[in-house]
Amino acid sequence: MNRSFKILLGIVLLILALILGFSPAKADQITPEKVATAIDNVWVLITAFLVFFMQAGFAMVEAGFTRAKNASNIVMKNLMDFAIGSVIFWLFGFAFMFGKDAGGFIGTSGFFLSDSFKHLGLSIPLTSFLMFQTVFAATAATIVSGAMAERTKFIAYCIYSAVISFIIYPVVGHWAWGGGWLSKLGFIDFAGSTVVHSVGGWSALIGAAMLGPRIGKYTKDGKVNAIPGHSITLAALGTFILWFGWFGFNPGSTLSGMNDKIGDIAVNTNLAAAMGANLAMIYTWLKYKKPDVSMTLNGALAGLVAITAGCASVNAWGAAIIGGLAGILVVVAVEFIDKKLKIDDPVGAISVHGVCGAFGTLMVGLFATDGGLFYGGGIKQFLVQLAGVVSTFIWTTITAFILFAVIKITVGLRVSEEEEIEGLDVTEHGTAAYGDFVIKSQTVK
């Protein structure tokens, strides 16, 4: 190192010390505990920002898998469910989820963030924890957007987003993470395969079923007409963004940058996604004679959703198996929901988040290295996982049905036939995502 560089480095360090107000007295106040808290705080916030970026991923996936005439509407919904949900969750949802427990069902303290929430025993500032939980709540809300795309009134979606952040998601969150009855049973859902993803997926199931299919999706004799999305490129970009954001979603749920399991969780997350994509590709290649791009993308997402519950409880082999099976399951589920149930889900959100979220949660009861059936733990953990999956399904479907029914008879749930044909960009927002392009329908034979 030459002399001039040493001088320059010394000047830089001196400036930094002055900016930070460094003094020997302050140096004495720095303890290992304070350093650990600072590391935890920064870790939680950085991972929260990664999860926030997943909103962009959802927007791109949904826009890519739907038609160009609705792209602005998709973007608007993914923007506003976060904006609306952030305020509602801050005022009410966080308290319902993490307030002092009332009978194992719901939190009853801390509305408007008026409580210290000392009962949580946090090692980080409360506001940092709120930020992390807010982006999770937004994920649960935004899942529904894709399943109900291309025919839902924008005002109806805004109302739904508020209600899921207000009560539907926080109640399940309290059961599992806020000291409620599921947590007392020993339910394991580390980062939310059920709490976040299945809540969104089951809400999407009810919403899409009550809404009905898009015009032209099914023929009079019940045959399925494929309605291709306008950009596989956007869908792929969204998938990569979501995969990247999941490294905040799962490792960040440790709430500590000092946790030794961060690396294990990251590896498990990545392996599950990779195996989901691999087996979805292989399965569609064998079934359709060509590797299906959209199903492979959803295979990666299915693996991510499935491992989210057990990412801290299983080993790498377990993660690979869970992710791979989810990659096959999502293809089967998409076809069943589309062809048998006749529920039109343009992006496969019900299958990816609802079905694979439940599947991944159940697999913890089998593959958890501490208490799992395959590791000598017996059937107990699996039954607890099953209780969590079933109770979440019942709560979410009933409350979502009531919500969508009320919306349907008040402001209305679906746009008119003319508005749907013209596209929601123009009819709902008075704009077009691709103003300089001529938009026309295209079918793939």
Coordinates of C-alpha atoms in Angstrom, one line a residue:
M1 CA 0.0 0.0 0.0
N2 CA 1.7 3.3 -1.1
R3 CA 2.0 6.3 1.2
S4 CA -0.6 8.5 -0.6
F5 CA -3.2 5.8 -0.4
K6 CA -2.6 5.4 3.4
I7 CA -3.1 9.2 3.9
L8 CA -6.3 9.2 1.8
L9 CA -7.6 6.2 3.8
G10 CA -6.8 7.9 7.1
I11 CA -8.7 11.1 6.0
V12 CA -11.7 9.1 5.0
L13 CA -11.8 7.2 8.3
L14 CA -11.4 10.5 10.2
I15 CA -14.3 12.0 8.3
L16 CA -16.5 9.0 9.1
A17 CA -15.6 9.2 12.7
L18 CA -16.5 12.8 12.9
I19 CA -19.8 12.2 11.1
L20 CA -20.7 9.4 13.4
G21 CA -19.8 11.4 16.4
F22 CA -17.1 8.9 17.5
S23 CA -15.5 9.5 20.8
P24 CA -13.7 7.2 23.3
A25 CA -16.7 7.6 25.7
K26 CA -19.1 6.4 23.0
A27 CA -16.8 3.6 22.1
D28 CA -17.1 2.3 25.7
Q29 CA -20.9 2.2 25.3
I30 CA -20.7 -0.3 22.4
T31 CA -21.4 -3.7 23.9
P32 CA -21.7 -7.1 22.2
E33 CA -25.5 -7.0 22.9
K34 CA -25.9 -3.7 21.1
V35 CA -23.9 -4.9 18.1
A36 CA -26.1 -8.1 17.9
T37 CA -29.2 -6.0 18.1
A38 CA -28.0 -3.7 15.4
I39 CA -27.1 -6.7 13.1
D40 CA -30.6 -8.2 13.7
N41 CA -32.3 -4.9 13.0
V42 CA -30.4 -4.3 9.7
W43 CA -31.0 -8.0 8.7
V44 CA -34.8 -7.8 9.3
L45 CA -35.1 -4.5 7.4
I46 CA -33.0 -5.6 4.4
T47 CA -35.0 -8.9 4.1
A48 CA -38.3 -6.9 4.5
F49 CA -37.2 -4.8 1.5
L50 CA -36.5 -7.9 -0.5
V51 CA -40.0 -9.2 0.3
F52 CA -41.4 -5.8 -0.7
F53 CA -39.7 -6.2 -4.1
M54 CA -41.8 -9.4 -4.5
Q55 CA -44.7 -7.1 -5.2
A56 CA -43.0 -6.2 -8.5
G57 CA -42.5 -10.0 -9.1
F58 CA -46.2 -10.7 -8.6
A59 CA -47.1 -7.8 -10.9
M60 CA -44.9 -9.0 -13.7
V61 CA -46.0 -12.7 -13.4
E62 CA -49.7 -11.7 -13.5
A63 CA -49.3 -9.2 -16.3
G64 CA -47.3 -11.6 -18.4
F65 CA -49.8 -14.4 -18.0
T66 CA -52.8 -12.2 -18.9
R67 CA -53.7 -10.2 -22.0
A68 CA -52.1 -6.9 -22.9
K69 CA -55.4 -5.0 -22.6
N70 CA -55.4 -5.6 -18.9
A71 CA -51.7 -5.0 -18.0
S72 CA -52.2 -1.5 -16.5
N73 CA -55.1 -2.9 -14.3
I74 CA -52.8 -5.7 -13.0
V75 CA -50.0 -3.2 -12.2
M76 CA -52.5 -0.9 -10.4
K77 CA -53.9 -3.7 -8.3
N78 CA -50.5 -4.9 -7.2
L79 CA -49.6 -1.3 -6.3
M80 CA -52.8 -0.5 -4.4
D81 CA -53.1 -3.7 -2.4
F82 CA -49.8 -2.9 -0.9
A83 CA -50.6 0.8 -0.4
I84 CA -54.1 0.1 1.1
G85 CA -52.9 -3.0 3.1
S86 CA -49.9 -1.1 4.6
V87 CA -52.3 1.5 6.2
I88 CA -54.9 -1.0 7.3
F89 CA -52.4 -3.5 8.8
W90 CA -50.6 -0.7 10.7
L91 CA -53.9 0.5 12.2
F92 CA -55.7 -2.8 12.9
G93 CA -54.2 -5.9 11.4
F94 CA -51.0 -5.9 13.3
A95 CA -52.9 -5.7 16.6
F96 CA -55.3 -8.5 15.7
M97 CA -52.3 -10.6 14.7
F98 CA -49.8 -9.8 17.5
G99 CA -51.8 -8.2 20.3
K100 CA -52.3 -9.9 23.6
D101 CA -54.0 -13.2 23.1
A102 CA -57.7 -13.6 23.7
G103 CA -58.7 -17.2 23.9
G104 CA -56.2 -18.3 21.3
F105 CA -58.2 -16.8 18.5
I106 CA -57.2 -13.1 18.1
G107 CA -55.1 -10.3 19.5
T108 CA -56.9 -7.6 21.3
S109 CA -54.3 -4.9 22.1
G110 CA -52.0 -2.4 20.4
F111 CA -54.3 -0.9 17.8
F112 CA -52.7 2.0 15.9
L113 CA -49.4 0.7 17.3
S114 CA -50.4 2.1 20.7
D115 CA -48.8 -0.7 22.7
S116 CA -45.2 -1.6 23.3
F117 CA -45.9 -5.3 22.5
K118 CA -43.4 -6.3 25.1
H119 CA -45.1 -9.7 25.4
L120 CA -43.5 -10.6 22.0
G121 CA -40.0 -10.5 23.5
L122 CA -38.6 -8.9 20.4
S123 CA -34.8 -8.4 20.0
I124 CA -35.4 -5.7 17.3
P125 CA -37.3 -2.4 17.4
L126 CA -41.1 -2.8 17.1
T127 CA -41.2 -0.7 14.0
S128 CA -38.8 -3.0 12.2
F129 CA -40.9 -6.0 13.1
L130 CA -44.0 -4.1 11.9
M131 CA -42.3 -3.4 8.5
F132 CA -41.4 -7.1 8.1
Q133 CA -44.9 -8.2 8.9
T134 CA -46.5 -5.6 6.7
V135 CA -44.8 -6.9 3.5
F136 CA -46.0 -10.4 4.5
A137 CA -49.5 -9.2 4.8
A138 CA -49.2 -7.6 1.3
T139 CA -48.1 -10.9 -0.2
A140 CA -51.2 -12.7 1.1
A141 CA -53.4 -10.0 -0.4
T142 CA -51.8 -9.7 -3.8
I143 CA -52.0 -13.5 -4.5
V144 CA -55.7 -13.0 -5.3
S145 CA -55.1 -10.5 -8.0
G146 CA -53.9 -13.1 -10.6
A147 CA -56.7 -15.6 -10.1
M148 CA -59.4 -12.9 -10.5
A149 CA -57.6 -11.1 -13.3
E150 CA -59.2 -9.6 -16.4
R151 CA -62.8 -9.4 -15.2
T152 CA -62.9 -7.9 -11.6
K153 CA -64.0 -4.4 -10.8
F154 CA -61.2 -2.4 -9.5
I155 CA -63.2 -1.0 -6.5
A156 CA -64.1 -4.6 -5.5
Y157 CA -60.4 -5.5 -5.5
C158 CA -59.6 -2.5 -3.3
I159 CA -62.2 -3.4 -0.8
Y160 CA -61.0 -7.0 -0.7
S161 CA -57.4 -6.0 -0.2
A162 CA -58.4 -3.9 2.8
V163 CA -60.4 -6.7 4.4
I164 CA -57.8 -9.4 4.1
S165 CA -55.2 -7.1 5.7
F166 CA -57.7 -6.0 8.3
I167 CA -59.0 -9.4 9.6
I168 CA -58.7 -12.5 7.4
Y169 CA -55.0 -12.8 7.3
P170 CA -54.3 -11.4 10.8
V171 CA -56.5 -14.0 12.5
V172 CA -54.6 -16.9 10.9
G173 CA -51.4 -15.2 11.6
H174 CA -52.3 -14.9 15.3
W175 CA -53.2 -18.6 15.5
A176 CA -49.8 -19.6 14.2
W177 CA -47.4 -16.8 15.1
G178 CA -49.1 -14.5 17.6
G179 CA -49.5 -16.9 20.5
G180 CA -52.8 -18.4 19.3
W181 CA -54.1 -22.0 19.6
L182 CA -52.1 -23.4 16.7
S183 CA -48.8 -22.2 18.1
K184 CA -49.6 -23.8 21.4
L185 CA -50.2 -27.1 19.6
G186 CA -46.7 -26.9 18.1
F187 CA -47.8 -26.0 14.6
I188 CA -44.8 -25.3 12.3
D189 CA -45.1 -22.8 9.5
F190 CA -41.8 -21.0 9.6
A191 CA -42.4 -18.4 7.0
G192 CA -46.0 -18.9 5.9
S193 CA -46.8 -21.7 3.4
T194 CA -50.2 -21.7 5.1
V195 CA -50.4 -18.5 7.0
V196 CA -49.5 -16.3 4.0
H197 CA -49.8 -18.4 0.8
S198 CA -52.7 -20.6 1.5
V199 CA -54.7 -17.7 2.9
G200 CA -54.1 -15.9 -0.4
G201 CA -54.7 -19.1 -2.4
W202 CA -58.0 -20.1 -0.8
S203 CA -59.3 -16.6 -1.0
A204 CA -58.4 -16.7 -4.7
L205 CA -60.3 -19.9 -5.0
I206 CA -63.5 -18.4 -3.6
G207 CA -63.1 -15.2 -5.5
A208 CA -62.5 -16.8 -8.9
A209 CA -65.4 -19.3 -8.4
M210 CA -67.9 -16.6 -7.5
L211 CA -66.6 -14.3 -10.2
G212 CA -67.0 -16.9 -13.0
P213 CA -64.7 -17.6 -15.9
R214 CA -63.6 -15.0 -18.5
I215 CA -65.6 -14.7 -21.6
G216 CA -64.6 -17.4 -24.1
K217 CA -62.7 -19.5 -21.6
Y218 CA -65.1 -22.5 -21.8
T219 CA -67.3 -23.6 -24.7
K220 CA -71.0 -24.5 -24.3
D221 CA -70.1 -28.2 -24.0
G222 CA -67.4 -27.5 -21.3
K223 CA -64.3 -27.7 -23.3
V224 CA -61.4 -25.4 -22.3
N225 CA -60.2 -22.7 -24.6
A226 CA -56.7 -21.5 -23.8
I227 CA -56.3 -17.8 -23.4
P228 CA -52.6 -17.1 -23.8
G229 CA -50.9 -14.4 -21.8
H230 CA -49.3 -11.6 -23.7
S231 CA -45.7 -11.9 -22.5
I232 CA -43.9 -15.0 -21.2
T233 CA -40.9 -12.7 -21.0
L234 CA -42.6 -10.6 -18.3
A235 CA -43.8 -13.7 -16.5
A236 CA -40.3 -15.1 -16.5
L237 CA -38.9 -11.8 -15.1
G238 CA -41.5 -11.9 -12.4
T239 CA -40.6 -15.4 -11.5
F240 CA -36.9 -14.5 -11.1
I241 CA -37.8 -11.5 -9.0
L242 CA -40.0 -13.7 -6.7
W243 CA -37.2 -16.3 -6.4
F244 CA -34.8 -13.5 -5.5
G245 CA -37.3 -12.0 -3.0
W246 CA -37.8 -15.4 -1.4
F247 CA -34.3 -15.2 0.0
G248 CA -35.7 -12.4 2.2
F249 CA -39.0 -14.2 2.8
N250 CA -37.5 -17.4 4.3
P251 CA -34.1 -16.5 5.8
G252 CA -35.5 -13.2 7.0
S253 CA -38.1 -15.0 9.1
T254 CA -35.3 -15.9 11.6
L255 CA -35.6 -12.2 12.6
S256 CA -31.9 -12.4 13.4
G257 CA -28.8 -11.9 11.4
M258 CA -27.0 -13.8 14.1
N259 CA -28.9 -17.0 13.5
D260 CA -26.7 -19.9 12.2
K261 CA -29.5 -21.4 10.2
I262 CA -29.7 -18.6 7.7
G263 CA -27.5 -20.4 5.3
D264 CA -29.4 -23.7 5.7
I265 CA -32.7 -21.9 5.1
A266 CA -31.3 -20.2 2.0
V267 CA -30.0 -23.5 0.5
N268 CA -33.3 -25.3 1.2
T269 CA -35.2 -22.4 -0.4
N270 CA -33.1 -22.5 -3.5
L271 CA -33.1 -26.3 -3.8
A272 CA -36.9 -26.5 -3.5
A273 CA -37.3 -23.9 -6.2
A274 CA -34.8 -25.6 -8.5
M275 CA -36.4 -29.0 -8.1
G276 CA -39.9 -27.6 -8.6
A277 CA -38.8 -26.1 -11.9
N278 CA -36.9 -29.3 -12.9
L279 CA -39.7 -31.7 -12.3
A280 CA -42.4 -29.4 -13.7
M281 CA -40.4 -29.2 -16.9
I282 CA -39.8 -33.0 -17.0
Y283 CA -43.4 -33.8 -16.2
T284 CA -44.8 -31.5 -18.9
W285 CA -42.2 -32.7 -21.4
L286 CA -43.3 -36.3 -20.9
K287 CA -47.0 -35.4 -20.8
Y288 CA -47.2 -32.8 -23.7
K289 CA -44.1 -33.9 -25.7
K290 CA -42.7 -30.4 -25.2
P291 CA -41.4 -28.7 -22.0
D292 CA -44.0 -26.1 -21.1
V293 CA -42.6 -22.7 -20.2
S294 CA -45.5 -21.3 -18.1
M295 CA -45.8 -24.5 -16.1
T296 CA -42.1 -24.6 -15.5
L297 CA -42.2 -21.1 -14.2
N298 CA -45.0 -22.0 -11.9
G299 CA -43.1 -25.1 -10.9
A300 CA -40.3 -22.9 -9.5
L301 CA -42.9 -20.9 -7.6
A302 CA -44.6 -24.0 -6.3
G303 CA -41.4 -25.3 -4.9
L304 CA -40.8 -21.9 -3.2
V305 CA -44.3 -21.9 -1.7
A306 CA -44.1 -25.5 -0.5
I307 CA -40.7 -25.1 1.3
T308 CA -41.7 -21.9 3.1
A309 CA -43.3 -23.8 6.0
G310 CA -40.4 -26.2 6.7
C311 CA -37.3 -24.4 5.4
A312 CA -35.9 -24.2 8.9
S313 CA -37.0 -27.7 9.9
V314 CA -35.9 -30.0 7.1
N315 CA -32.5 -30.9 5.6
A316 CA -31.4 -30.3 2.0
W317 CA -32.7 -33.7 0.9
G318 CA -36.1 -33.0 2.4
A319 CA -36.2 -29.6 0.7
A320 CA -35.4 -31.1 -2.7
I321 CA -38.1 -33.8 -2.4
I322 CA -40.7 -31.3 -1.2
G323 CA -39.9 -28.8 -4.0
G324 CA -39.8 -31.5 -6.6
L325 CA -43.1 -33.0 -5.7
A326 CA -44.7 -29.5 -5.6
G327 CA -43.4 -29.0 -9.1
I328 CA -45.5 -32.0 -10.3
L329 CA -48.4 -31.2 -8.0
V330 CA -48.9 -27.7 -9.4
V331 CA -49.3 -29.0 -12.9
V332 CA -51.9 -31.6 -11.8
A333 CA -53.7 -29.0 -9.7
V334 CA -53.8 -26.4 -12.5
E335 CA -55.4 -29.0 -14.9
F336 CA -57.9 -30.2 -12.2
I337 CA -59.0 -26.8 -11.3
D338 CA -59.3 -25.7 -14.9
K339 CA -60.8 -28.8 -16.5
K340 CA -62.7 -30.5 -13.7
L341 CA -63.8 -27.6 -11.4
K342 CA -64.1 -25.2 -14.3
I343 CA -62.6 -22.4 -12.2
D344 CA -60.8 -19.9 -14.4
D345 CA -57.5 -19.0 -12.8
P346 CA -55.3 -17.2 -15.4
V347 CA -52.1 -17.4 -13.6
G348 CA -52.5 -20.6 -11.5
A349 CA -52.5 -18.8 -8.2
I350 CA -54.9 -21.2 -6.5
S351 CA -52.6 -24.2 -7.4
V352 CA -49.3 -22.5 -6.6
H353 CA -50.3 -20.8 -3.4
G354 CA -53.3 -22.6 -2.0
V355 CA -52.6 -26.3 -3.0
C356 CA -48.8 -26.2 -2.8
G357 CA -48.9 -24.1 0.4
A358 CA -51.1 -26.7 2.1
F359 CA -48.9 -29.5 0.7
G360 CA -45.7 -28.0 1.9
T361 CA -47.2 -27.4 5.4
L362 CA -48.2 -31.1 5.6
M363 CA -44.8 -32.2 4.5
V364 CA -43.2 -30.7 7.6
G365 CA -44.9 -33.4 9.6
L366 CA -43.1 -36.0 7.5
F367 CA -39.7 -34.4 6.8
A368 CA -38.9 -32.3 9.8
T369 CA -35.6 -33.7 11.2
D370 CA -36.9 -33.0 14.7
G371 CA -40.3 -34.6 15.2
G372 CA -41.1 -35.6 11.6
L373 CA -42.6 -39.0 10.8
F374 CA -39.7 -40.1 8.6
Y375 CA -37.2 -39.2 11.4
G376 CA -38.8 -41.2 14.2
G377 CA -41.1 -38.5 15.5
G378 CA -44.4 -40.4 14.9
I379 CA -47.6 -39.1 13.5
K380 CA -48.2 -36.3 16.1
Q381 CA -46.5 -33.4 14.1
F382 CA -48.3 -34.4 10.9
L383 CA -51.7 -34.3 12.7
V384 CA -50.9 -30.8 14.1
Q385 CA -49.9 -29.7 10.6
L386 CA -53.1 -31.1 9.2
A387 CA -55.1 -29.2 11.9
G388 CA -53.4 -26.0 10.7
V389 CA -54.1 -26.6 7.1
V390 CA -57.8 -27.6 7.6
S391 CA -58.6 -24.8 10.0
T392 CA -57.0 -22.2 7.7
F393 CA -59.0 -23.5 4.8
I394 CA -62.3 -23.4 6.7
W395 CA -61.7 -19.9 8.1
T396 CA -60.4 -18.4 4.9
T397 CA -63.1 -19.9 2.6
I398 CA -66.0 -18.9 4.9
T399 CA -64.8 -15.3 5.5
A400 CA -63.8 -14.9 1.8
F401 CA -67.2 -16.1 0.7
I402 CA -69.0 -13.6 3.0
L403 CA -66.7 -10.8 1.8
F404 CA -67.2 -11.5 -1.9
A405 CA -70.9 -12.0 -1.5
V406 CA -71.3 -8.6 0.2
I407 CA -69.1 -7.0 -2.5
K408 CA -71.2 -8.7 -5.2
I409 CA -74.6 -7.3 -3.9
T410 CA -73.2 -3.8 -3.1
V411 CA -70.6 -2.3 -5.4
G412 CA -70.6 -5.4 -7.7
L413 CA -67.8 -7.9 -8.3
R414 CA -67.5 -8.2 -12.1
V415 CA -67.3 -5.7 -14.9
S416 CA -69.8 -5.7 -17.7
E417 CA -69.3 -7.9 -20.8
E418 CA -68.5 -4.9 -22.9
E419 CA -65.9 -3.7 -20.4
E420 CA -64.3 -7.1 -20.3
I421 CA -64.1 -7.3 -24.1
E422 CA -62.6 -3.8 -24.4
G423 CA -60.1 -4.4 -21.6
L424 CA -59.9 -3.1 -18.0
D425 CA -57.0 -0.8 -18.8
V426 CA -59.3 1.6 -20.8
T427 CA -62.6 0.9 -19.0
E428 CA -61.3 1.0 -15.5
H429 CA -58.4 3.4 -15.7
G430 CA -58.7 5.3 -18.9
T431 CA -55.2 4.3 -20.1
A432 CA -53.4 1.6 -21.9
A433 CA -50.2 -0.2 -20.9
Y434 CA -49.0 -0.3 -24.5
G435 CA -50.3 3.0 -26.0
D436 CA -48.2 2.8 -29.2
F437 CA -49.1 -0.8 -30.1
V438 CA -52.2 -2.3 -31.7
I439 CA -53.6 -4.9 -29.3
K440 CA -55.3 -7.9 -30.9
S441 CA -56.3 -11.4 -29.7
Q442 CA -54.1 -14.4 -30.6
T443 CA -54.7 -18.1 -30.1
V444 CA -52.1 -20.8 -30.1
K445 CA -53.1 -24.1 -31.9

